[in-house]
Coordinates of C-alpha atoms and ligand atoms in Angstrom, one line a residue:
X1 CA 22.7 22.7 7.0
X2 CA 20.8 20.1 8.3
X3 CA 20.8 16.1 7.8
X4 CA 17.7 14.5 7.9
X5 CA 16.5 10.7 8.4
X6 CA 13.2 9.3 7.6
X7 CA 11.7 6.5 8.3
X8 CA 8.6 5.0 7.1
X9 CA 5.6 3.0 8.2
X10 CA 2.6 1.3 6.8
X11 CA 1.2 1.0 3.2
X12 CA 2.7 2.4 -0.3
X13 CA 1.3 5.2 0.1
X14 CA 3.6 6.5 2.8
X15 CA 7.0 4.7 0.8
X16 CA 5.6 7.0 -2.1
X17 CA 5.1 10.1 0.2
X18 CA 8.5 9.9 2.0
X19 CA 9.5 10.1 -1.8
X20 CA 7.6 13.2 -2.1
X21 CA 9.4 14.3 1.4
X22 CA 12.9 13.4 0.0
X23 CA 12.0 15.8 -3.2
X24 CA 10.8 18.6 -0.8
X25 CA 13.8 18.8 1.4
X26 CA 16.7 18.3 -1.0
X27 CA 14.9 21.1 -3.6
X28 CA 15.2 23.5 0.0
X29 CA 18.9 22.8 0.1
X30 CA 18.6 20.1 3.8
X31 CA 20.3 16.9 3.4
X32 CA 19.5 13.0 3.8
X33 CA 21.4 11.6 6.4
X34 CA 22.3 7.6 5.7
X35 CA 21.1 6.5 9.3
X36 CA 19.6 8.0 12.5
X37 CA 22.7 8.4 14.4
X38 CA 24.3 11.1 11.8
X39 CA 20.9 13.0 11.5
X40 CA 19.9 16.2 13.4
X41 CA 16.3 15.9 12.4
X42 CA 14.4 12.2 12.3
X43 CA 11.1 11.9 10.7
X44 CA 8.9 9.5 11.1
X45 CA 6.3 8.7 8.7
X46 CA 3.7 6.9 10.5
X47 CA 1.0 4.7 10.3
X48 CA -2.6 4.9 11.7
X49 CA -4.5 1.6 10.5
X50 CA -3.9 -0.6 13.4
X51 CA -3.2 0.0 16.5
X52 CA 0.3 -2.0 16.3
X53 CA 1.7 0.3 14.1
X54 CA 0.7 3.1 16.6
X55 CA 2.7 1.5 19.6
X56 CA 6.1 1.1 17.0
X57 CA 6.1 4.6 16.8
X58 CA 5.8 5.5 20.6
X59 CA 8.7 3.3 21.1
X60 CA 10.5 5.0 18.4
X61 CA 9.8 8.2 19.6
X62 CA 11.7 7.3 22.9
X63 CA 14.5 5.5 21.6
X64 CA 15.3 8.2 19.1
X65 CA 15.2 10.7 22.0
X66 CA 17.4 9.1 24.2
X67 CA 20.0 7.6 21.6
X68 CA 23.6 6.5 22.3
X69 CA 26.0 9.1 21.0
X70 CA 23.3 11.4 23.0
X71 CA 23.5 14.5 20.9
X72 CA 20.3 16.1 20.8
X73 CA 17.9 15.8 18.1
X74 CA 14.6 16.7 16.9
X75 CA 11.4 14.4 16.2
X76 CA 8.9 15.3 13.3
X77 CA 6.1 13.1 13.4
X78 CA 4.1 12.8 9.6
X79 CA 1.8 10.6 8.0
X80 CA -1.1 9.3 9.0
X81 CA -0.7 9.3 13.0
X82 CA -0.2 13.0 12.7
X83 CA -4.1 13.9 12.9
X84 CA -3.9 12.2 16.4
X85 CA -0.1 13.1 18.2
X86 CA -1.4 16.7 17.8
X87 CA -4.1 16.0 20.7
X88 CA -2.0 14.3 22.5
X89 CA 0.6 16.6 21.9
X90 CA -1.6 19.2 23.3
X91 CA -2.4 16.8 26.0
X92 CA 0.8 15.5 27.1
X93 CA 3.7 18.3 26.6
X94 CA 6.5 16.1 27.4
X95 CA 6.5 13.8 24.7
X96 CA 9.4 14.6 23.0
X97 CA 8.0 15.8 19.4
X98 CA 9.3 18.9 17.7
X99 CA 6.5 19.3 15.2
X100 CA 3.7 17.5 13.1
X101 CA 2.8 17.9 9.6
X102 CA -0.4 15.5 8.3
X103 CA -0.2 14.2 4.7
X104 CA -1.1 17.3 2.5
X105 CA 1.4 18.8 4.5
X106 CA 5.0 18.0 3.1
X107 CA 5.1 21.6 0.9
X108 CA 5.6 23.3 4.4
X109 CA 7.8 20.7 5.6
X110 CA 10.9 23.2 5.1
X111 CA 8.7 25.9 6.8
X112 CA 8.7 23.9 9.9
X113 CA 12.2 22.7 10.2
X114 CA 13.4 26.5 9.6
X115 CA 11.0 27.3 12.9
X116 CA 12.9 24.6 15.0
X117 CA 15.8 27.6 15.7
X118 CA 13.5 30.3 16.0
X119 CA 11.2 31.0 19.5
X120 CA 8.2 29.7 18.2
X121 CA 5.4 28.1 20.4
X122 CA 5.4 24.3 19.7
X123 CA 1.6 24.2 18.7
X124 CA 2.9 26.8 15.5
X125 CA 5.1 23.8 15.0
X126 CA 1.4 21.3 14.1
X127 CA 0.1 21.3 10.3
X128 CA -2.1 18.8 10.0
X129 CA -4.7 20.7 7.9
X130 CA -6.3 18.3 5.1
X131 CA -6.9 19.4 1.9
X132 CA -9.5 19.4 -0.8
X133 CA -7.0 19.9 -3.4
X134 CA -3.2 19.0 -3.2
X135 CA -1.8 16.0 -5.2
X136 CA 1.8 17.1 -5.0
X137 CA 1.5 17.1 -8.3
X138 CA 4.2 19.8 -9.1
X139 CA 6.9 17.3 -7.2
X140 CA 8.7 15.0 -8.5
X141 CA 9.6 12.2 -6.2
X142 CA 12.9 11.3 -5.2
X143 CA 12.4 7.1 -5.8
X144 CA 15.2 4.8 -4.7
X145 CA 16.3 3.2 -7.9
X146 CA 15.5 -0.4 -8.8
X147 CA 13.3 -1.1 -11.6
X148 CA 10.0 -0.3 -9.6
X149 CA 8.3 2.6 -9.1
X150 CA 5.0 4.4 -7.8
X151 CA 2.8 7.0 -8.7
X152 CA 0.2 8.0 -6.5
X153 CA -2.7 8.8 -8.7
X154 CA -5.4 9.5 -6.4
X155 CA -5.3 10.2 -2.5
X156 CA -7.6 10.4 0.3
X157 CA -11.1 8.0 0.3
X158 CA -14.5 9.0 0.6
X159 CA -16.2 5.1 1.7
X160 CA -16.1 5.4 5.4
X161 CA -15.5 1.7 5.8
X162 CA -16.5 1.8 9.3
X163 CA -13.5 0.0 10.2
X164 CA -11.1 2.4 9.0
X165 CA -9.7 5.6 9.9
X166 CA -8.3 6.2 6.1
X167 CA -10.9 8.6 5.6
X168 CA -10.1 11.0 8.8
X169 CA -6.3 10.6 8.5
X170 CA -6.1 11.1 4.6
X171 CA -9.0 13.3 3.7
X172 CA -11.3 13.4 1.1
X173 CA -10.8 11.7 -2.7
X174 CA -8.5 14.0 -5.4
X175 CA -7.8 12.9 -8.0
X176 CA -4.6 14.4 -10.4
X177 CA -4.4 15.5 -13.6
X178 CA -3.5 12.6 -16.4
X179 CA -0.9 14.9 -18.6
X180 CA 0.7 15.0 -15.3
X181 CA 0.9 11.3 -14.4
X182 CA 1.4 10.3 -17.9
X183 CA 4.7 12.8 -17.6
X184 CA 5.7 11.1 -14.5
X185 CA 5.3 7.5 -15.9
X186 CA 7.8 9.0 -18.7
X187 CA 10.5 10.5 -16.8
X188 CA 10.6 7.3 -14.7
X189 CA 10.8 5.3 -18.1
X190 CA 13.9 8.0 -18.9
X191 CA 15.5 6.9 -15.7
X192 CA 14.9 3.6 -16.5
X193 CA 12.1 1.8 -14.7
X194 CA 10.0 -0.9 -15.9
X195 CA 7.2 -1.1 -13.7
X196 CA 5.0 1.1 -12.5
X197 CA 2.4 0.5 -9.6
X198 CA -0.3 3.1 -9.6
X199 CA -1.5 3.9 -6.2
X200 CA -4.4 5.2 -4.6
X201 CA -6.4 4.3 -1.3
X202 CA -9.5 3.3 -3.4
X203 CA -7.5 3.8 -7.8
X204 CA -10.7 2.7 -9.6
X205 CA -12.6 5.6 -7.9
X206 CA -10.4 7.9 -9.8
X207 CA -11.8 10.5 -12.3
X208 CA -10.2 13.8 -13.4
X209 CA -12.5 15.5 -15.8
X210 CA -14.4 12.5 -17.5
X211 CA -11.1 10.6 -17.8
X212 CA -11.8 7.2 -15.4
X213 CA -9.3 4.7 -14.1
X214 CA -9.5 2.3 -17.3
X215 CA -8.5 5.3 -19.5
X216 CA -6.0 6.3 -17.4
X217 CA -4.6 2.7 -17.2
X218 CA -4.6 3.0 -20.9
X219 CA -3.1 6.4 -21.3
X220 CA 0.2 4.8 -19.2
X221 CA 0.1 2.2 -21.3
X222 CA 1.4 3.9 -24.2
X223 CA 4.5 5.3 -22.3
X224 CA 7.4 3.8 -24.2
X225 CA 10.1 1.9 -21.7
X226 CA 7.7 0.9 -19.2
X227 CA 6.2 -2.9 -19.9
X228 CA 4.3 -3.3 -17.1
X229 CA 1.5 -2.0 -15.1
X230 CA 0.4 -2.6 -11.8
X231 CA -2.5 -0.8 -9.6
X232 CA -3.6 -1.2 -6.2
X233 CA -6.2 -0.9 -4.4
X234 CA -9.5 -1.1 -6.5
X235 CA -12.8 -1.5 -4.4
X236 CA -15.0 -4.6 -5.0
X237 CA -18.0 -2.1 -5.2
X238 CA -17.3 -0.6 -8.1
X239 CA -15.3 -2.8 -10.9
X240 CA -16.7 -1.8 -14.4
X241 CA -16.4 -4.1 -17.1
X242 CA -14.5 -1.5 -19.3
X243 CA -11.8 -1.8 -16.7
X244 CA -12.3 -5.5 -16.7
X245 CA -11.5 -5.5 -20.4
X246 CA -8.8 -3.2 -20.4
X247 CA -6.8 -5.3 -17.8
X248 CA -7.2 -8.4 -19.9
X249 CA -6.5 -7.1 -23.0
X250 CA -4.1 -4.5 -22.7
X251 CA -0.8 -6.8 -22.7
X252 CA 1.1 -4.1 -20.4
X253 CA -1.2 -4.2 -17.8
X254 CA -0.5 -7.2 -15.3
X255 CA -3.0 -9.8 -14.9
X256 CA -3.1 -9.4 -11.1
X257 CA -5.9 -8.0 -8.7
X258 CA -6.2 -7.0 -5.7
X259 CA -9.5 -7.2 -4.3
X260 CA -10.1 -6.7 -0.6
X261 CA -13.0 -9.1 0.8
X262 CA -12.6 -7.9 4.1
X263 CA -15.7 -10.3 5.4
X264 CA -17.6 -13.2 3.9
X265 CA -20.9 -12.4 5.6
X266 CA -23.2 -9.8 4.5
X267 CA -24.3 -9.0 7.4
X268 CA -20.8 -8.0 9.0
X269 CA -19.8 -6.5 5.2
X270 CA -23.6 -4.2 6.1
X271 CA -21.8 -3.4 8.9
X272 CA -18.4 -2.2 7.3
X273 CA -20.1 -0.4 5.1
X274 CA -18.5 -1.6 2.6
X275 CA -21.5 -1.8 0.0
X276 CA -21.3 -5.2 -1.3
X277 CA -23.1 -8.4 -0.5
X278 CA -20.8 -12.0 -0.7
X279 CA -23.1 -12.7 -3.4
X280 CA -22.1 -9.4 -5.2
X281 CA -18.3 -10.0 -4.8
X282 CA -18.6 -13.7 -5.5
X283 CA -20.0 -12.7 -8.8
X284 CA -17.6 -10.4 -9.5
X285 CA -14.8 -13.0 -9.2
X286 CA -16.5 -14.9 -11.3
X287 CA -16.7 -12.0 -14.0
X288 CA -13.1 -11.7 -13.6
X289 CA -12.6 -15.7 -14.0
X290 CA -14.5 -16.1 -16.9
X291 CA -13.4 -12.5 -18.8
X292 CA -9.3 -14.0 -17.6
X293 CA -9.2 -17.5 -16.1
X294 CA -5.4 -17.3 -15.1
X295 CA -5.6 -13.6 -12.8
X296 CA -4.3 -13.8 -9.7
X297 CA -6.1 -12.4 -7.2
X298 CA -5.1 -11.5 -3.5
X299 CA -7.0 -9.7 -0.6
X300 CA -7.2 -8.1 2.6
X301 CA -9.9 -9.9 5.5
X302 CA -10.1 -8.3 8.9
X303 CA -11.4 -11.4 11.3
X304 CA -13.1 -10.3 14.8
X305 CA -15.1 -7.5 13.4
X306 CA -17.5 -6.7 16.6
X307 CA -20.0 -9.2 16.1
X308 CA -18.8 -11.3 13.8
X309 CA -20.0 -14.9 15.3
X310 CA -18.5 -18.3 14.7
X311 CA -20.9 -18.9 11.6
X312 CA -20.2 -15.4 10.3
X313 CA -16.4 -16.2 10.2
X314 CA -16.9 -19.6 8.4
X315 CA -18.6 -17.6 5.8
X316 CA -15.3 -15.6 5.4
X317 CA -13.7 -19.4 5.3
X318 CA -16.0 -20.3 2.2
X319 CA -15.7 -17.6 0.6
X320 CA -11.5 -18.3 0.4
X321 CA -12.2 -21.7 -0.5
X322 CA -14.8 -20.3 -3.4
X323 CA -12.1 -17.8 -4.7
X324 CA -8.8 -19.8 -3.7
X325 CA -6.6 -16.5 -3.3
X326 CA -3.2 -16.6 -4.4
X327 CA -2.0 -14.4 -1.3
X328 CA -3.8 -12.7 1.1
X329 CA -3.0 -10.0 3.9
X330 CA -5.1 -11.4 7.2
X331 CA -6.0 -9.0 10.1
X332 CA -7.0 -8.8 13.3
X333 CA -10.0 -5.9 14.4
X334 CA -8.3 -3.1 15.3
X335 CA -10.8 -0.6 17.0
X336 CA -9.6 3.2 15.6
X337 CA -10.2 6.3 16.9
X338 CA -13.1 8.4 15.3
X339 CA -14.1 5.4 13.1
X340 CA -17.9 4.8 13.2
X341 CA -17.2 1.2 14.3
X342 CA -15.4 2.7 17.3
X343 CA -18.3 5.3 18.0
X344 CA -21.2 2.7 17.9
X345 CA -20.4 -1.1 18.1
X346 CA -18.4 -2.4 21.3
X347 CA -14.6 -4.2 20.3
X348 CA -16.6 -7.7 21.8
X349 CA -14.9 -9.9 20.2
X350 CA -12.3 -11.8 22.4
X351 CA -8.5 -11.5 21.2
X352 CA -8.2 -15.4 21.9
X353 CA -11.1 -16.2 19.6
X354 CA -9.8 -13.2 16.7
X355 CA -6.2 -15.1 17.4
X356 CA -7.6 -18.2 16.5
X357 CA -9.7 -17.3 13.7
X358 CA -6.4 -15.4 12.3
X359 CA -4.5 -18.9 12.7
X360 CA -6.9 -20.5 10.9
X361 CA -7.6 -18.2 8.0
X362 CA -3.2 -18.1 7.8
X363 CA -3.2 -22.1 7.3
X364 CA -6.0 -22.2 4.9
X365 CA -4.1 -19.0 2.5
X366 CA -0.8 -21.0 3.0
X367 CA -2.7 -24.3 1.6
X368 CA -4.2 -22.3 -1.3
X369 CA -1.0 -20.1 -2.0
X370 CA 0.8 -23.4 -2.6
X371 CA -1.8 -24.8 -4.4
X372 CA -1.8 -22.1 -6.8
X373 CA 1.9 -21.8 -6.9
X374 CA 2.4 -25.6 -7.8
X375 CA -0.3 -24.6 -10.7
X376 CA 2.1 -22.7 -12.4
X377 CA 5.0 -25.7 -12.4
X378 CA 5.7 -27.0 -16.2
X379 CA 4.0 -23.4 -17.3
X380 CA 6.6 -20.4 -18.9
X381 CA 6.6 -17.1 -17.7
X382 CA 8.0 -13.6 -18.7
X383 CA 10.1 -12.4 -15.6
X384 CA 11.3 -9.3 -15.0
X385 CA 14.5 -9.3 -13.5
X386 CA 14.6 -7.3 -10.5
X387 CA 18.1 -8.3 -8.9
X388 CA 21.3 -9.7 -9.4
X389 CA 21.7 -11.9 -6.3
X390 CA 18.8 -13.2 -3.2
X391 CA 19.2 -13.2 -0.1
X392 CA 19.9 -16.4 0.2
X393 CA 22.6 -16.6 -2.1
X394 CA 24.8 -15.3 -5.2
X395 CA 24.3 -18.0 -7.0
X396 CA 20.2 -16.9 -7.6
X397 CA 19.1 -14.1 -9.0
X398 CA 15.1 -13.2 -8.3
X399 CA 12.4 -11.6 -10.4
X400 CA 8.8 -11.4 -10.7
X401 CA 6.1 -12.5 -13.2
X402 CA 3.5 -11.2 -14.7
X403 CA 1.5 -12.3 -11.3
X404 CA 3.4 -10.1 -9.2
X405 CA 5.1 -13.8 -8.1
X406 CA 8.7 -13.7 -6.7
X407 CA 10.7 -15.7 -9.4
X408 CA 14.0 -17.4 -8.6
X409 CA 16.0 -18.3 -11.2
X410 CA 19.5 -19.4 -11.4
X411 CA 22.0 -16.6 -11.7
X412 CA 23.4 -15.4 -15.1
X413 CA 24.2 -12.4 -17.0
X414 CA 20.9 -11.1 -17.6
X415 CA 21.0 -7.5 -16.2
X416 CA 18.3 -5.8 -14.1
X417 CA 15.7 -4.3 -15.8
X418 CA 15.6 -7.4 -18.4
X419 CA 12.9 -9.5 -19.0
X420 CA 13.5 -13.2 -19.8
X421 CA 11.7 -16.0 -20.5
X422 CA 11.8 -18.7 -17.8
X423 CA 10.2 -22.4 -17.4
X424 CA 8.7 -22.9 -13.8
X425 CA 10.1 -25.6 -12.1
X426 CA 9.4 -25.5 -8.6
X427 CA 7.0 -24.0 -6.0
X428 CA 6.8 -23.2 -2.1
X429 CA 4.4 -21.2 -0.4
X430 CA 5.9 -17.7 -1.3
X431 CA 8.2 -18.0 -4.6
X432 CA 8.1 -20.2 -7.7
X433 CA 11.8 -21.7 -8.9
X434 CA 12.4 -21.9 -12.4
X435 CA 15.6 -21.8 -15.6
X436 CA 15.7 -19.5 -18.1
X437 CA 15.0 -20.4 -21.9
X438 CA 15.5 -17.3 -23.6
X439 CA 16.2 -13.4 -22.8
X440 CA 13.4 -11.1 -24.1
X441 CA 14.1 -7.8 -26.1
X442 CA 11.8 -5.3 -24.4
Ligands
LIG1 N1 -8.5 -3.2 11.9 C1 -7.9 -4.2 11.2 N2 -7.6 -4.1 9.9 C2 -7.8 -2.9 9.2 N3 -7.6 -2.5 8.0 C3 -8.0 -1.3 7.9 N4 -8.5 -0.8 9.0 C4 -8.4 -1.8 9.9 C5 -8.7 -2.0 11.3 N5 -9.3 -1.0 12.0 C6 -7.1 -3.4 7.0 C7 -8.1 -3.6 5.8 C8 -7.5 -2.8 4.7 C9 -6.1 -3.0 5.0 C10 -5.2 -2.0 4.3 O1 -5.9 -2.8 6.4 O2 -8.2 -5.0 5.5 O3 -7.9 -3.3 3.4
LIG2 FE1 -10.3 2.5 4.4 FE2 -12.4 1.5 3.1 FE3 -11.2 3.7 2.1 FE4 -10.0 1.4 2.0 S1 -11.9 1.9 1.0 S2 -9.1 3.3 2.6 S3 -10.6 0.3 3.8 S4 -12.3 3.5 4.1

C-alpha cells in the first residue's frame, strides 16, 4: 500500500480540490501520510496565477527529490501548473516528475499511481485533458474538520481577463447540479459545520437549468445546521439586484462581498477585459451601500498592468478611497503564459515603479482596514466560535463575525461551533477584540 502526502498551493479552489484528492485515494484503498518524509508518493497541488507560486514549486520539486532520509520517492504534479510541466516535461526529461494530472483529472488519479510500478512511458503518465463536464460531483470531499467548509459549485471561467491564465488552466464554466450541492451542504451540517463558503472562479456566473446563483444561495439557505453562508468570487460585471436582495435579506447569508476591482482606470480595466467601466463598479458599490449600508466589502487590484501610467494608478487610489475596502488582496503584474496580455502588450512596466505602487496601495488598505475596524468598536456582533485557544495565547479564544472579521474574545467555555454574542471592544489592522454578553442557541 502506498502513503501519500499532498500539499497545496494557491486559492480555495485547490484546498477544496486536494479534498476531492483525499476522497479519491482513500475510496482506492492508498493512504495519507502525516508529513513528506513517511510518504512514498508527494503531490503537489500547484498554482499557476503568478509567477511566484510557479518558482515555490520548482524548489519543491528539488527538495522533495533529494530529501534527507534519501529513500526514493515519486513526484505528482496537479493543479493548475499541470497544463504547463507537461511541455516542459516533454522538454526537459530530467526534472524529476513521475506524472501530471490537470484539474478534471483527480478520478484517474489511482490510475496513474497504479502505472508508477508498471513499464509505462512517462508521457502515459500526463492527464491534463480539460473537460466540458466533470464537477466531481459524485465525490464527497474528505474536509479537515473545524467548523468551515467548502463547496465548489461552479469551476472553470469563461471571461478571459487578459491577465489571467484561469481560463487555460481550469477550462471552460460547469456548473453542478443544485439537489447535489444542497445534499453536500447537508451532510456537512450532519458532521457538524456551520459555515459554508461556496466557491467558484466567477459563483454568480453559475446556472444549472434556469436555477441562478441567488436561487441557489437560497436553496442552501434552508439546510438546517448551517447558519451561515459565504460565497466567493462574484464578478463586478454581472451583480443582479435579485442577488443583491437575497444577500441582504436572507439572514443566513453573510453580509460580506468580495468584489475584485482589479484597476481604477477604464482604460487599463478595457484592457483586462474585464467588461466594466470605474463608473460601472463605482455605481455598483453604491447599489450595494444603499440596498445594505454596513457590507463589507474586500477586493483583488493587480498594480503595473502594461501600461498602466502614473495617473492611471492614482485612479486605482481614488477609487479605494471612494469605496474604503475593509481588506483587500494587492498584486503585482504577473505576465502568464498563453494569456492575451502576454501575447500582445509588452510586461513595460518597471518592477521598481509596480513595487512602489504596491507599497503604496498596502499603506492606504492598512489605513482604511483600521478605519473600518475601529467603526465596529461600541457595536455587538454574533461570532462564531471557531477555536478554543489563538496563537498567541490560551487565555483567547478567536471567532469570526458576520463580516468574515477575526474576533478575539476572552477564553471561556463556549465550545466550537457556538455562536455568542460579543461587544467590540478593541480594533487593529487585522482583528477586532471584544467580551462576550450572552451565548446564542443556534
Ligand atoms: N498577475 C497578477 N495578479 C493576478 N491575478 C490573476 N492573474 C494575475 C496576474 N497575471 C490576481 C487577480 C485575481 C486574483 C485571484 O489574482 O487580482 O482576482
Ligand atoms: Fe481569471 Fe477573470 Fe476568470 Fe477571475 S474572472 S478567474 S480573473 S479570467
Amino acid at each position: 500500500m502506498k502513503k501519500v502526502f499532498i500539499e497545496t498551493y494557491g486559492c480555495q479552489m485547490n484546498v477544496y480540490d486536494t479534498d476531492i484528492v483525499k476522497s479519491v485515494l482513500l475510496k482506492n484503498g492508498y493512504q495519507l501520510a502525516e508529513n513528506e518524509g513517511e510518504a512514498d508518493v508527494v503531490l503537489l497541488n500547484t498554482c499557476s496565477v503568478r509567477d511566484n507560486a510557479n518558482r515555490k514549486v520548482y524548489n519543491r520539486i528539488h527538495n522533495i527529490k533529494h530529501r534527507k532520509n534519501g529513500e526514493p520517492v515519486h513526484i505528482g504534479i496537479l493543479g493548475c501548473m499541470a497544463t504547463n510541466f507537461r511541455k516542459q516535461l516533454l522538454e526537459n526529461p530530467k526534472l524529476p516528475i513521475d506524472f501530471i494530472a490537470g484539474p478534471d483529472s483527480y478520478k484517474r488519479l489511482p490510475q496513474l499511481l497504479e502505472a508508477l510500478n508498471g513499464s509505462a512511458k512517462r508521457s502515459d503518465n500526463f492527464d491534463v485533458t480539460l473537460s466540458e463536464f466533470e464537477t466531481y460531483s459524485d465525490v464527497y470531499p474528505t474536509q479537515t474538520g473545524g467548523v468551515n467548509a467548502w463547496i465548489a459549485v461552479m469551476r472553470g471561467c469563461d471571461n478571459f481577463c487578459t491577465f489571467c491564465v484561469v481560463p487555460y488552466t481550469r477550462g471552460r464554466e460547469r456548473s453542478r447540479e443544485p439537489v447535489n450541492i444542497v445534499d453536500e451542504a447537508r451532510r456537512l451540517a450532519s458532521e457538524g459545520y456551520r459555515q459554508i463558503t461556496l466557491l467558484g472562479q466567477n459563483v454568480n456566473s453559475y446556472v444549472y437549468e434556469g436555477t441562478r446563483f441567488a436561487e441557489l444561495l437560497e436553496q442552501v439557505g434552508e439546510v438546517d445546521g448551517i447558519e451561515r453562508i459565504r460565497f466567493t468570487s462574484p464578478h463586478p460585471k454581472d451583480f443582479p439586484r435579485p442577488l443583491l436582495k437575497v444577500i441582504a435579506e436572507n439572514p443566513k447569508i453573510c453580509k460580506q462581498i468580495h468584489l475584485p476591482l482589479q484597476a481604477g482606470s477604464t482604460r487599463v480595466l478595457d484592457m483586462m477585459n474585464r467588461t466594466y467601466s470605474r463608473r460601472e463598479y463605482e455605481d455598483l458599490v453604491l447599489e450595494i451601500r444603499e440596498v445594505y449600508p454596513e457590507m463589507v466589502l474586500t477586493t483583488d487590484i493587480i498594480v503595473g498592468f502594461p501600461t498602466e501610467s502614473d495617473a492611471e494608478f492614482q485612479e486605482t487610489l481614488e477609487v479605494m478611497e471612494t469605496v474604503q475596502y475593509d481588506s483587500a488582496f494587492i498584486f503585482k503584474y504577473s505576465e502568464r503564459p498563453q494569456t492575451v496580455a502576454q501575447r500582445k502588450f509588452p510586461d513595460d512596466v518597471p518592477e521598481a515603479i509596480k513595487t512602489e505602487r504596491i507599497v503604496r496601495l498596502n499603506e492606504v488598505q492598512k489605513e482604511h482596514s483600521l478605519m473600518r475596524n475601529r467603526a465596529h468598536i461600541g457595536q455587538i456582533h454574533e461570532v462564531l466560535i471557531e477555536a478554543e485557544e489563538t496563537k498567541k495565547s490560551s487565555e483567547e479564544i478567536q471567532g469570526r463575525n458576520d463580516g468574515n472579521k477575526i474576533v478575539i474574545l476572552p477564553a471561556g467555555d463556549y465550545g466550537t461551533g457556538n455562536f455568542v454574542r460579543a461587544e467590540i471592544t478593541a480594533a487593529t489592522t487585522n482583528v477586532l477584540k471584544g467580551r462576550v454578553l450572552s451565548v446564542l442557541d443556534k
